[in-house]
Structures are given as C-alpha cells and as structure tokens.
Coordinates of C-alpha atoms in Angstrom, one line a residue:
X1 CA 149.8 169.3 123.1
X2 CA 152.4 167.8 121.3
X3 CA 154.1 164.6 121.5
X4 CA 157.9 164.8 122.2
X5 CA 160.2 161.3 121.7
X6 CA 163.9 161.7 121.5
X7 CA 166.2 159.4 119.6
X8 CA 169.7 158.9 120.2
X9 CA 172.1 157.6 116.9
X10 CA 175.9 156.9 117.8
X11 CA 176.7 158.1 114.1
X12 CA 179.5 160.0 113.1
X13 CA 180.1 163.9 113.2
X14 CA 178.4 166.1 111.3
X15 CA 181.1 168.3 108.6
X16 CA 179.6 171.6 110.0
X17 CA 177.7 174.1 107.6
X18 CA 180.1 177.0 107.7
X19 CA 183.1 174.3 107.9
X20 CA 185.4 173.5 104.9
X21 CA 187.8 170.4 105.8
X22 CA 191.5 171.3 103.8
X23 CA 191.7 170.5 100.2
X24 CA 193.6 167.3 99.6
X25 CA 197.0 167.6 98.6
X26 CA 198.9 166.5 95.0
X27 CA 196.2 168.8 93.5
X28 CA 198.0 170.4 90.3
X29 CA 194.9 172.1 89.0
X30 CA 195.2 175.9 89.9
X31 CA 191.4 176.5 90.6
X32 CA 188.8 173.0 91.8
X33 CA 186.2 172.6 94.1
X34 CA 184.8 169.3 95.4
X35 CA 181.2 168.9 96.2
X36 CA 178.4 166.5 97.0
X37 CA 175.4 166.1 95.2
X38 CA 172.3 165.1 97.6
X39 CA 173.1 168.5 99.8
X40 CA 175.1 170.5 97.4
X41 CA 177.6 170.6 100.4
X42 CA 181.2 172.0 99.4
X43 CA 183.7 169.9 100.7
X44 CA 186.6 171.5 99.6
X45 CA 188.3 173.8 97.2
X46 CA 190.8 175.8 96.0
X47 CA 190.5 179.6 94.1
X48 CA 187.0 178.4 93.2
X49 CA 185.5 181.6 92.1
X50 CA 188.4 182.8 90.2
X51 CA 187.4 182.8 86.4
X52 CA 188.4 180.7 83.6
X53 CA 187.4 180.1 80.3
X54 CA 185.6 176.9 80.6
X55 CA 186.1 175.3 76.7
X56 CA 183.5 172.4 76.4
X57 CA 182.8 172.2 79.8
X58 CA 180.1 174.5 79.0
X59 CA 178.3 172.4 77.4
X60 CA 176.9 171.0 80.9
X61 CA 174.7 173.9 80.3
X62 CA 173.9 173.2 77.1
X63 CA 173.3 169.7 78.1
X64 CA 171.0 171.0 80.6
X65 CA 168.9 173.3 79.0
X66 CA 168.2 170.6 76.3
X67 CA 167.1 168.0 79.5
X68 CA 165.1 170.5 80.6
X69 CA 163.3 171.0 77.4
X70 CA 163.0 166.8 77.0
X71 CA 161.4 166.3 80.7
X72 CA 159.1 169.2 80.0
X73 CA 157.8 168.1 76.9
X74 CA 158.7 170.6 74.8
X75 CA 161.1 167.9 73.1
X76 CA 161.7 164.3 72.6
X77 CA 164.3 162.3 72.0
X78 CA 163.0 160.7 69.0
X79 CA 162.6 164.8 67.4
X80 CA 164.9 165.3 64.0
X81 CA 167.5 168.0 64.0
X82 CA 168.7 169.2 60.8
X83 CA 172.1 170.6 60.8
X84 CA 172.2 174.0 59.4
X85 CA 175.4 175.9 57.5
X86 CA 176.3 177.9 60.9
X87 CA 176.1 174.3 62.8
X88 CA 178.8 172.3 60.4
X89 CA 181.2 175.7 60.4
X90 CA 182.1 175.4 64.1
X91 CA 185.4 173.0 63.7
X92 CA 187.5 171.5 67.1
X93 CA 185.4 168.7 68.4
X94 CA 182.9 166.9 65.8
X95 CA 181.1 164.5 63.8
X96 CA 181.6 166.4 61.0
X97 CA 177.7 166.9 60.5
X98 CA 176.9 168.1 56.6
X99 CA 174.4 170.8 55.7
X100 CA 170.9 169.6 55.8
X101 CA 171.8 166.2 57.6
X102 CA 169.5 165.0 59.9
X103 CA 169.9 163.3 63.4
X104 CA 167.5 162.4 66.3
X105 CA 167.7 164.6 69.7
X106 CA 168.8 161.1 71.2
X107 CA 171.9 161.0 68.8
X108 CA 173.1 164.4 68.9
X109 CA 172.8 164.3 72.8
X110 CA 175.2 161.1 72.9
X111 CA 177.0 163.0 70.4
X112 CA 177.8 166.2 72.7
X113 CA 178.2 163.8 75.8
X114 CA 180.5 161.4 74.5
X115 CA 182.8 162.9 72.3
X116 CA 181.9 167.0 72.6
X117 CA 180.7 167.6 69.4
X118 CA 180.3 171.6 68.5
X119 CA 178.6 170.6 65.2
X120 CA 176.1 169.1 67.5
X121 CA 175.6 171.2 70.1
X122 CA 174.6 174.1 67.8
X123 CA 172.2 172.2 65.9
X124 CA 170.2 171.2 69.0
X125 CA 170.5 175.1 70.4
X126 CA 169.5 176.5 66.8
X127 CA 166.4 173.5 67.5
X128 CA 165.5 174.9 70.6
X129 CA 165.6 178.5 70.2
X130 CA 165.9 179.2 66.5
X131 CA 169.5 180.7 66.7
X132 CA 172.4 180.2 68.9
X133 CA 172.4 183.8 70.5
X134 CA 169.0 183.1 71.2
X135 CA 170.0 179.9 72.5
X136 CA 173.1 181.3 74.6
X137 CA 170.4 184.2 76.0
X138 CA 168.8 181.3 77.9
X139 CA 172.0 180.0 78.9
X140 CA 173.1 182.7 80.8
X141 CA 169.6 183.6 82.2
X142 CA 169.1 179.8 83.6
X143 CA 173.1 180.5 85.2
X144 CA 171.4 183.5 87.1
X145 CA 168.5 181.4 88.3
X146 CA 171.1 178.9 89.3
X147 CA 173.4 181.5 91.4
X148 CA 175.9 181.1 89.3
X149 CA 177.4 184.4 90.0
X150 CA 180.8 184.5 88.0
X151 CA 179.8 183.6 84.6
X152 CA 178.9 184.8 81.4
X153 CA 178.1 182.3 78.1
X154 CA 179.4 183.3 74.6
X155 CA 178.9 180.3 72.8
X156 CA 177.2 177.2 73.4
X157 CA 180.1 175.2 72.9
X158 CA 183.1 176.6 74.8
X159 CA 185.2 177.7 72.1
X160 CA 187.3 180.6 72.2
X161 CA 185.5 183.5 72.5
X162 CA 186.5 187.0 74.6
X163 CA 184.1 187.5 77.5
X164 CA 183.4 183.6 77.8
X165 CA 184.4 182.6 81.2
X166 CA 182.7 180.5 84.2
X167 CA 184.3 179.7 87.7
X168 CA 184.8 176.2 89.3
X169 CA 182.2 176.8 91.3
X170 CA 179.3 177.7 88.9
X171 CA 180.5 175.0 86.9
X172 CA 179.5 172.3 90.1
X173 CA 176.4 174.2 90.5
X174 CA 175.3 173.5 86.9
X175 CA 177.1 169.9 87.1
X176 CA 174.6 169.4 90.0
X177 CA 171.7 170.9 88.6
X178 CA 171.9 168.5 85.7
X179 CA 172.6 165.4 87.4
X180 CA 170.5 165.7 90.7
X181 CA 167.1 166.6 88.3
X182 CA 167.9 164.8 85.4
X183 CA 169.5 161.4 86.1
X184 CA 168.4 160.1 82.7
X185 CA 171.9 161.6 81.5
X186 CA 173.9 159.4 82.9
X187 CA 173.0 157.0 80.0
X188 CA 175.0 159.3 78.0
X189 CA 177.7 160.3 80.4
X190 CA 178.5 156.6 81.2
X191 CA 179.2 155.3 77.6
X192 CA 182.8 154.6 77.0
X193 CA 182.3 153.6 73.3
X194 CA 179.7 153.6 70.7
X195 CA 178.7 154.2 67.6
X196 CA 176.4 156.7 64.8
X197 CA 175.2 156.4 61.7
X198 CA 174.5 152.9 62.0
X199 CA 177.9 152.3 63.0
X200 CA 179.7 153.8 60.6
X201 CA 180.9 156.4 63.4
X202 CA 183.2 155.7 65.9
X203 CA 182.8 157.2 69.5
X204 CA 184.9 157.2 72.3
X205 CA 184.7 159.5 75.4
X206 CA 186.7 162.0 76.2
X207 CA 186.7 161.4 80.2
X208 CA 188.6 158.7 80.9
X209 CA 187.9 158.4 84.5
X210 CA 184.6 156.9 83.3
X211 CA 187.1 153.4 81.9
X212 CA 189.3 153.5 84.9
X213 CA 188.0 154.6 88.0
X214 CA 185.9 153.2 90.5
X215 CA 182.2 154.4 90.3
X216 CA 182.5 156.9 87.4
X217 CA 179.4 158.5 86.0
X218 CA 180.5 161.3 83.6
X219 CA 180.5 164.4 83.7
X220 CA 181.9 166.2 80.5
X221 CA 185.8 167.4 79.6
X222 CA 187.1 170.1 77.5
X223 CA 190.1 171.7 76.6
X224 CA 191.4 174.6 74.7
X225 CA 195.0 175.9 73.8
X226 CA 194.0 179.4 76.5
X227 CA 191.2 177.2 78.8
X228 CA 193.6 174.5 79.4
X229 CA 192.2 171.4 80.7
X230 CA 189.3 171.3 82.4
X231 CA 187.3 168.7 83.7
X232 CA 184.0 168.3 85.8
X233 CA 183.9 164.6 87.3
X234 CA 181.2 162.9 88.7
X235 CA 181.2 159.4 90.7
X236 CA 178.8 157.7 92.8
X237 CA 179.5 155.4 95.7
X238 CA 178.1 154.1 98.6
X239 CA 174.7 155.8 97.6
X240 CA 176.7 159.2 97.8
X241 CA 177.5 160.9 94.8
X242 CA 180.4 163.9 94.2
X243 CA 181.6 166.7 91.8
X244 CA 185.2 167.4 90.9
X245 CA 185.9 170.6 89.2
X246 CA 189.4 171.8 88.1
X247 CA 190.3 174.2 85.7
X248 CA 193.1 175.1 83.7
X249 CA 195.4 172.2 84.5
X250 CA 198.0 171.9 82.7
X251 CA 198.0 168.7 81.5
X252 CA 195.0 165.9 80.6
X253 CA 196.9 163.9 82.9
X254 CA 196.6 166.4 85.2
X255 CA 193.5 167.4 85.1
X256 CA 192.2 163.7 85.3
X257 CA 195.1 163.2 88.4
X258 CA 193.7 166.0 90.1
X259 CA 190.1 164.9 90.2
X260 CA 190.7 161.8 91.2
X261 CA 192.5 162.9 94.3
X262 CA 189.5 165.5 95.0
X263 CA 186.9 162.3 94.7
X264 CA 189.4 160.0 96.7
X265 CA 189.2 162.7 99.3
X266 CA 185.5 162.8 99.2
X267 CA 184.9 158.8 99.5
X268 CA 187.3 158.3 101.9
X269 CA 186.7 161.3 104.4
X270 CA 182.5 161.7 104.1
X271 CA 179.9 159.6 104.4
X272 CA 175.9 159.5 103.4
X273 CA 174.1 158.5 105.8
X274 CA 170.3 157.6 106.3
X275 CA 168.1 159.1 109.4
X276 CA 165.1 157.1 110.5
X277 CA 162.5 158.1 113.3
X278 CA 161.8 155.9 115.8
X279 CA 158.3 153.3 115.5
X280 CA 155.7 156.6 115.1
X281 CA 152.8 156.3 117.3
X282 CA 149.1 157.1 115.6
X283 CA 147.6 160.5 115.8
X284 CA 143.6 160.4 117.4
X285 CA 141.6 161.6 114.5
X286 CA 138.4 163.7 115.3
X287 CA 135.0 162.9 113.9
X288 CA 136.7 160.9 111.0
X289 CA 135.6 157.6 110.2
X290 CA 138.8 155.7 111.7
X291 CA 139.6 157.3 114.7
X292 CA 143.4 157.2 114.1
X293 CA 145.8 158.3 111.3
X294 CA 149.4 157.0 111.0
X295 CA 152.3 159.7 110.4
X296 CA 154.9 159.0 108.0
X297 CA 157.7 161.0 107.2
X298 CA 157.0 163.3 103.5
X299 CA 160.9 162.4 102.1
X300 CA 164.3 160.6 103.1
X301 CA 166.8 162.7 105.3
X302 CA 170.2 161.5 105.2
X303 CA 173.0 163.6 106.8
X304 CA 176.3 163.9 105.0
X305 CA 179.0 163.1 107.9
X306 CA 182.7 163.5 108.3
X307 CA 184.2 159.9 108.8
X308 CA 187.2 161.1 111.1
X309 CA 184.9 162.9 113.8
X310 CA 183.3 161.4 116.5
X311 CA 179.9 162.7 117.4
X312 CA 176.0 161.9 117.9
X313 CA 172.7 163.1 115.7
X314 CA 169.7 163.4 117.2
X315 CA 165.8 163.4 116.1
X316 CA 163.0 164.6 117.9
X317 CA 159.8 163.7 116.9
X318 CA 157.1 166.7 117.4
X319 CA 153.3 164.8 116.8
X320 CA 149.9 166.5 116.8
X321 CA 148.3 165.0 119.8
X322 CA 144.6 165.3 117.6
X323 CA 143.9 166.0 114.4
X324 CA 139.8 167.1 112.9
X325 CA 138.7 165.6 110.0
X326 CA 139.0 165.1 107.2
X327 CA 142.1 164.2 106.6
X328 CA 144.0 164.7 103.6
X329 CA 146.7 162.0 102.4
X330 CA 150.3 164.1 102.3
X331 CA 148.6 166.8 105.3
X332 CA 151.1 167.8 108.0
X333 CA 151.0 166.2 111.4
X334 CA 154.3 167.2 113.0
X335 CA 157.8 167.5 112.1
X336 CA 161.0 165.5 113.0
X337 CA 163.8 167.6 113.7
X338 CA 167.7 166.5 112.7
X339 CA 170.4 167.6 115.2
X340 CA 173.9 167.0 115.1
X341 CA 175.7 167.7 118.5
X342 CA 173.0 169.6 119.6
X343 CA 173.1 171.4 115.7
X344 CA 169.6 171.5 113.7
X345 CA 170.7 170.2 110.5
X346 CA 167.4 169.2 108.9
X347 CA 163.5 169.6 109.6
X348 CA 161.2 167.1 108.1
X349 CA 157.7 167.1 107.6
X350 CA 155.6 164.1 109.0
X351 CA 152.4 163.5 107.3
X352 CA 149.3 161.6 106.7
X353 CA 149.8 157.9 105.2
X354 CA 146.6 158.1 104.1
X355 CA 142.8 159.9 103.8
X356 CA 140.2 160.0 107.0
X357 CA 137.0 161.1 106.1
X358 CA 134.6 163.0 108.3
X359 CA 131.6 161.3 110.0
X360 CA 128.5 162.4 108.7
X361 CA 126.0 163.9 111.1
X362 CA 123.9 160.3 111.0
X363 CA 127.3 158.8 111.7
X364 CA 127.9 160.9 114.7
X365 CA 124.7 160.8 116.1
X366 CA 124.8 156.4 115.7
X367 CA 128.2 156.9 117.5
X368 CA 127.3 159.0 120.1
X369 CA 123.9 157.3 121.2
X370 CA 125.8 154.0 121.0
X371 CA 128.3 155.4 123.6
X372 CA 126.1 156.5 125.7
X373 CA 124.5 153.0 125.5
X374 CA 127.5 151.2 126.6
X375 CA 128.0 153.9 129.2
X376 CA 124.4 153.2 130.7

C-alpha cells in the first residue's frame, strides 16, 4: 500500500521542456544561446549550432580539463609548471613566460582566466599530458562525453588554426560543465585585477561584464581577427545562475551588449524556484529496533519557471506504508513526484534520515511475550 498526499503550490508556469520562449531583441551577435545552469535548460537562442571558430573561448575546456585533474587529485594547485620553448612561442595573449620559468598551477590558472594567457595555457596542457596534441586529444574526447556534437579542438588556446571550430551551443555545455562541478573557479573568473610575480605583473580581465554588471561571475572572452568576438558570460542571481554565448560579433562592445541583453532576458523572464513536500509522515519499520523511520527527501528540486505565465505545480508524495529491517541511512522509501499543470517535471527519491537496526531473535521473543502480556 502506498501512501498518496497531494500538494497544491500557486507558483508560476512551468517554461515547457520542448518550449523555447523568443530570443530577446537588440541581439547583434549572429549566433548565441542563453541557458541556465541548475537544469541545463535553453532558454533561448539564435543559429546556435552553426560553427565558429571559438579563439580563447576554448580555453573553458582547457580550464576544465585542468579542474578536473585538481578535484581528482591528480594535481594541485601548489604543483610547479615549468614553461617549455613550445609554451613561450605561442604570442597573442600572454605573460610573456621565459624558457624554463616556473609558476604554480594556482598562478597559471588565474593567469589563463583573467587575462587569457596562451603561454600559460600550454605549459599546464604540456603538465598534464606531456604534449599539447596529447593534451588537445583529451580535449576533444571529454567534448564527446559532453555531447558536444559540433566541435573539433586544434589547439588549446584558440588561436588560428584550420579545422578549429566549436558552436554556441557546445560552448554553454562546456561553460556549464565547468561551473556547475567545479565552482572553485569562480575565484579566478571573478577577479577584476591582480597581480604575478610578486606584483611585478599587472592583470586585468578581459570580461568586463564582471566590473559592471549586476551579479557577474566570469566566464572567459576571446577574440581573433577571423573568430571575431566571442564571449561566454555567466551571472548568478536570485540563487539562479545563466550562460550567455555569442559568437562572432562584430564588435567587443557588441559582444558584451549582446550578452547582457541575453542575461537581462533570463533574470527578468525566469525564475528558480524551490519545491518542498508537505510535513512527511513516518514509515512503520518491521522488526527494527524503533518501530518507525522518518523519510526525507535524497536532494533539493527546484523548478525553473517562466515569470509571465500563470499556472500551478504539484507534488505527490508516494510512501512505503512498511518497511523490514534493517534499515539503511540514504535507502529508498517512496518518491515525490513534480508536476507542472498536470506535467511530470521531476521525480525525487525520499529516503531514510537515518539507520534502524533489526531485532535480534531475544529481542523479538522479549517483545512478543511482553505483548502478549499486556494483551492478557
């Protein structure tokens, strides 16, 4: 048997899966795509799979595969990389590393996020993976993982190179890969100015959205005289957080115009919002030695809502009436099922809050002699 308790919310209306609300206007960006983090929900966009050569927005990639490698363990931040010959030829963007100069991980990170440094980004890919091919191999095989169907790395820096090309949409899947599973790189991506080499070096980003608008958290620019300017912008507000992509604008000021009117679109049109069940009753536990266990739910839901809609979410709660012990902490008990107009929009696991262990046969014996005691 199952227990069955329906909850009425008077939210607002659900953006539908399959839906895409119209891109906002005074966009001068050929190709962008707007999309929210949490979900991974596109919002809106514009020629978003047609292909562009990215310039240093590719280093999002880079960015990630090094983040990856830190969280892992198979780097630290505190690790020395020592710049090789190939690393100080690249040119464009810079710190102007010498041969055989040595920085920490943590240096050439804020290095590569701050002001784009090539020098940079191939010393920590020649760290990794010994060489840079080697390094761009894994590049493009974590883009397949990713679904990131329209792109194929060169370099890891984005600088000219035939064949090196990427889409505004794999560029917000990467974007999101990076910021959803490691947040730690918004330390980087947040700095407006700082210094290296014991302040002897100047830096000053590149994304200016992150000194003027509201919320800014990075993401990473780039720009080449065939790429154009491109941009992937992320801001967080309200506990929601979005990606702007555009690509080959024609202008910085339009690339960072154009972004801003994809995330003004985003804040002002969608909203985060949280989903709660209602008071959960206990579930009966079997021979266990408390003869209930409460059900929790196993992560947050939150259901990303279009402001301008009026509509209703619903959650029904689906309990175990009993449950045999023992009982493991984190073991399923039921389920609580998000609707939107009568739409399943999420399914959430509730679960045990805590261990029950099983009676032993004394136990049950004392218990049942003792009931039929009382009974008598």
């Amino acid at each position: 048997m199952k227990r069955i308790t329906a909850l009425a919310l008077s939210l607002l209306c659900l953006l539908p899966c399959h839906a895409q609300a119209a891109a906002p206007t005074g966009l001068t960006a050929p190709a962008s795509i707007l999309m929210e983090k949490s979900t991974g929900r596109v919002l809106c966009e514009e020629n978003a799979d047609t292909q562009y050569e990215p310039a240093s927005v590719t280093k999002i990639m880079t960015l990630l595969l090094v983040m990856e490698a830190i969280d892992s363990g198979a780097l630290s931040w505190e690790d020395t990389v020592t710049a090789s010959a190939h690393a100080t030829s690249m040119g464009g963007s810079q710190i102007w590393l010498k041969e055989h100069e040595q920085m920490t991980v943590r240096d050439m990170v804020k290095a590569v996020t701050v002001v784009s440094a090539n020098d940079c980004s191939v010393a920590l890919a020649e760290h990794l993976a010994g060489t840079e091919e080697a390094f761009v191999d894994r590049m493009n095989r974590r883009a397949k993982e990713l679904g990131m169907e329209h792109t194929h790395f060169v370099n890891c820096t984005g600088l000219p190179a035939e064949g090196h090309l990427t889409c505004c949409r794999d560029i917000a899947l990467m974007s999101r890969e990076l910021i959803l599973h490691h947040p730690s790189i918004r330390e980087f991506t947040t700095i407006w100015m700082d210094t290296l080499r014991n302040g002897a070096f100047q830096l000053s980003n590149t994304n200016k959205l992150i000194f003027y608008y509201d919320g800014a958290t990075g993401l990473k620019t780039g720009f080449t005289d065939s790429a154009l300017y491109c941009l992937s912008a992320t801001a967080e507000r309200n506990g929601m957080e979005l990606i702007a992509v555009v690509m080959h604008a024609p202008t910085s000021t339009d690339r960072f115009e154009s972004a801003k009117a994809l995330l003004n679109y985003g804040f002002s049109t969608f909203a985060l919002t949280p989903v709660y069940p209602e008071a959960l009753p206990p579930v009966e536990v079997l021979l266990g030695e408390q003869s209930t266990v409460q059900p929790v739910p196993a992560r947050e839901c939150a259901v990303l809502l279009e402001k301008s809609k009026a509509g209703s979410v619903t959650t029904e709660t689906r309990l175990a009436q009993s449950v045999e012990a023992p009982v493991e902490p984190g073991q399923k008990l039921g389920e609580l099922v998000v609707c939107v107009d009568g739409d399943q929009v999420d399914r959430i696991d509730l679960v045990a809050a805590a261990p029950v262990e099983r009676l032993s046969i004394g136990d049950i014996f004392r218990r049942f002699f003792s009931s039929f005691t009382l009974q008598g």
